[in-house]
Amino acid sequence: MSIRKITEYPEEVLAQIGKPVEKFDEELEKLCEDMFETMYDADGVGLAAPQIGLNLRLFVMDCEDIKLVAANPEIIASEGEQSSSEGCLSVGKVPAVVIRPAKATLRAQNLKGEWFEREAEGYAARCFLHETDHCDGKLFIDHLPKMRREMIITKFKKEKRWK
Ligand code: NI
């Protein structure tokens, strides 16, 4: 296992639509182990493949009581609304309030390539939505009004300079 370098805004891979995962082999398993390790090391609750520079529809998460690998994820249902603070390892964890559905159902493939569905609410639902967005080349800041988005980016760039 090894910790991978986390890609950060505005790296292009973060804005690309990921390619489908096609091979469910040992290599994928090892990649996911690295992704979990990278995520835990960064104190994150979710990490998508584009965040380590791979243009792939894949994420791992360990949020509340849900720990899973999701290949080729899609959100097949959502309802309600929640509004709370969200951050992203690729944007230096600078937080912003994002409005999201309160509940979401994820459909994805596990490491064996088997399809599964999982429903979540609250923080874990937010994580499903945030990570699935990454696979579609979308960042949480893309959900914000333009001014708010610019503010977060400016803050992120400033914090990065201080590091
Ligand atoms: Ni993120």
Coordinates of C-alpha atoms and ligand atoms in Angstrom, one line a residue:
M1 CA 0.0 0.0 0.0
S2 CA 1.1 3.5 -0.6
I3 CA -0.1 7.0 -0.1
R4 CA -0.7 8.8 -3.4
K5 CA -0.4 12.5 -4.1
I6 CA -3.7 14.3 -4.0
T7 CA -4.5 16.3 -7.1
E8 CA -5.8 19.8 -6.4
Y9 CA -7.9 22.4 -8.2
P10 CA -7.4 23.5 -11.0
E11 CA -5.8 20.3 -12.3
E12 CA -7.5 19.2 -15.4
V13 CA -8.3 15.6 -14.4
L14 CA -10.6 17.0 -11.7
A15 CA -12.8 18.5 -14.5
Q16 CA -12.9 15.4 -16.7
I17 CA -15.7 12.9 -17.0
G18 CA -14.1 9.6 -15.7
K19 CA -13.8 6.6 -17.9
P20 CA -15.7 3.5 -16.8
V21 CA -13.9 0.8 -14.7
E22 CA -13.8 -2.3 -16.8
K23 CA -11.4 -4.6 -15.1
F24 CA -12.2 -6.0 -11.7
D25 CA -8.8 -7.5 -10.9
E26 CA -6.1 -7.5 -8.4
E27 CA -4.8 -4.2 -9.8
L28 CA -8.1 -2.5 -9.0
E29 CA -8.0 -4.0 -5.5
K30 CA -4.5 -2.6 -4.9
L31 CA -5.6 0.8 -6.3
C32 CA -8.5 0.9 -3.8
E33 CA -6.2 0.0 -0.9
D34 CA -4.0 2.9 -1.9
M35 CA -7.0 5.2 -2.1
F36 CA -8.2 4.2 1.4
E37 CA -4.8 4.8 2.8
T38 CA -4.5 8.1 1.0
M39 CA -7.9 9.1 2.3
Y40 CA -7.3 8.1 5.9
D41 CA -3.9 9.9 5.8
A42 CA -5.6 13.1 4.7
D43 CA -8.4 12.7 7.3
G44 CA -11.0 12.5 4.5
V45 CA -14.2 10.5 4.5
G46 CA -14.3 9.9 0.7
L47 CA -11.8 9.9 -2.2
A48 CA -12.4 9.6 -5.9
A49 CA -9.9 8.4 -8.5
P50 CA -9.5 11.8 -10.2
Q51 CA -8.2 13.1 -6.9
I52 CA -5.1 10.9 -7.3
G53 CA -4.8 11.9 -10.9
L54 CA -6.7 9.0 -12.5
N55 CA -9.5 9.6 -15.0
L56 CA -11.6 6.8 -13.7
R57 CA -15.2 6.4 -12.4
L58 CA -14.2 5.1 -9.0
F59 CA -14.4 6.2 -5.4
V60 CA -13.8 4.9 -1.9
M61 CA -15.5 6.1 1.2
D62 CA -15.7 5.6 5.0
C63 CA -18.3 7.9 6.3
E64 CA -20.5 7.3 9.3
D65 CA -21.3 3.6 9.2
I66 CA -20.7 3.2 5.4
K67 CA -17.4 1.9 4.2
L68 CA -17.4 1.0 0.5
V69 CA -15.7 0.9 -2.9
A70 CA -17.9 2.3 -5.7
A71 CA -16.9 1.6 -9.3
N72 CA -19.0 3.2 -12.0
P73 CA -21.2 5.0 -9.5
E74 CA -24.5 6.7 -10.2
I75 CA -27.1 8.3 -8.0
I76 CA -30.4 6.6 -8.9
A77 CA -32.7 8.4 -6.5
S78 CA -32.6 11.3 -4.2
E79 CA -35.1 13.3 -2.1
G80 CA -35.4 16.1 0.3
E81 CA -32.9 18.8 1.0
Q82 CA -30.0 19.4 3.4
S83 CA -27.8 22.4 3.8
S84 CA -24.5 22.0 5.6
S85 CA -20.8 22.6 5.3
E86 CA -18.8 20.6 2.9
G87 CA -15.1 20.5 1.9
C88 CA -12.9 18.6 -0.5
L89 CA -9.3 17.3 -0.2
S90 CA -8.7 18.7 -3.7
V91 CA -9.7 22.2 -2.6
G92 CA -7.7 22.2 0.6
K93 CA -10.7 21.4 2.7
V94 CA -11.9 25.0 2.5
P95 CA -15.5 24.6 3.7
A96 CA -18.6 26.0 2.0
V97 CA -22.3 25.4 2.7
V98 CA -23.7 23.3 -0.2
I99 CA -27.4 22.4 -0.6
R100 CA -27.8 18.7 -1.4
P101 CA -30.6 16.2 -1.3
A102 CA -31.1 14.8 2.2
K103 CA -31.3 11.2 1.0
A104 CA -29.6 9.5 -1.9
T105 CA -29.4 6.0 -3.4
L106 CA -26.1 5.0 -4.9
R107 CA -25.8 2.3 -7.5
A108 CA -22.3 1.0 -8.2
Q109 CA -20.1 -2.0 -8.6
N110 CA -18.0 -3.5 -5.9
L111 CA -14.4 -4.9 -6.3
K112 CA -15.8 -8.1 -7.8
G113 CA -17.8 -6.2 -10.3
E114 CA -21.1 -7.0 -8.7
W115 CA -23.7 -4.2 -8.8
F116 CA -25.2 -3.0 -5.5
E117 CA -27.5 -0.3 -4.3
R118 CA -27.1 1.6 -1.0
E119 CA -29.3 4.2 0.5
A120 CA -27.9 6.9 2.8
E121 CA -29.0 10.1 4.5
G122 CA -27.3 13.1 6.0
Y123 CA -23.5 13.2 5.9
A124 CA -23.2 9.8 4.1
A125 CA -25.6 10.8 1.4
R126 CA -23.6 14.0 1.0
C127 CA -20.6 11.8 0.5
F128 CA -22.3 9.7 -2.1
L129 CA -23.2 12.8 -4.1
H130 CA -19.9 14.5 -3.6
E131 CA -17.8 11.5 -4.7
T132 CA -20.1 10.6 -7.6
D133 CA -19.7 14.2 -8.8
H134 CA -15.9 13.8 -8.8
C135 CA -16.4 10.9 -11.3
D136 CA -18.4 13.3 -13.5
G137 CA -15.7 16.0 -13.4
K138 CA -17.6 18.1 -10.9
L139 CA -16.4 19.7 -7.7
F140 CA -18.5 20.8 -4.8
I141 CA -17.7 24.4 -5.6
D142 CA -19.5 23.9 -8.9
H143 CA -22.8 23.8 -6.9
L144 CA -22.1 27.3 -5.5
P145 CA -23.2 30.6 -6.9
K146 CA -20.4 32.2 -8.9
M147 CA -19.4 34.7 -6.2
R148 CA -19.2 32.1 -3.5
R149 CA -17.2 29.8 -5.8
E150 CA -14.7 32.5 -6.5
M151 CA -14.4 33.2 -2.8
I152 CA -13.6 29.6 -2.0
I153 CA -11.0 29.4 -4.8
T154 CA -9.3 32.6 -3.6
K155 CA -9.2 31.3 -0.1
F156 CA -7.8 28.0 -1.2
K157 CA -5.1 29.6 -3.3
K158 CA -4.1 31.9 -0.4
E159 CA -3.9 29.0 2.1
K160 CA -1.8 27.0 -0.4
R161 CA 0.7 29.9 -0.6
W162 CA 1.0 29.9 3.2
K163 CA 1.9 26.2 3.3
Ligands
NI1 NI -13.9 16.0 -3.0

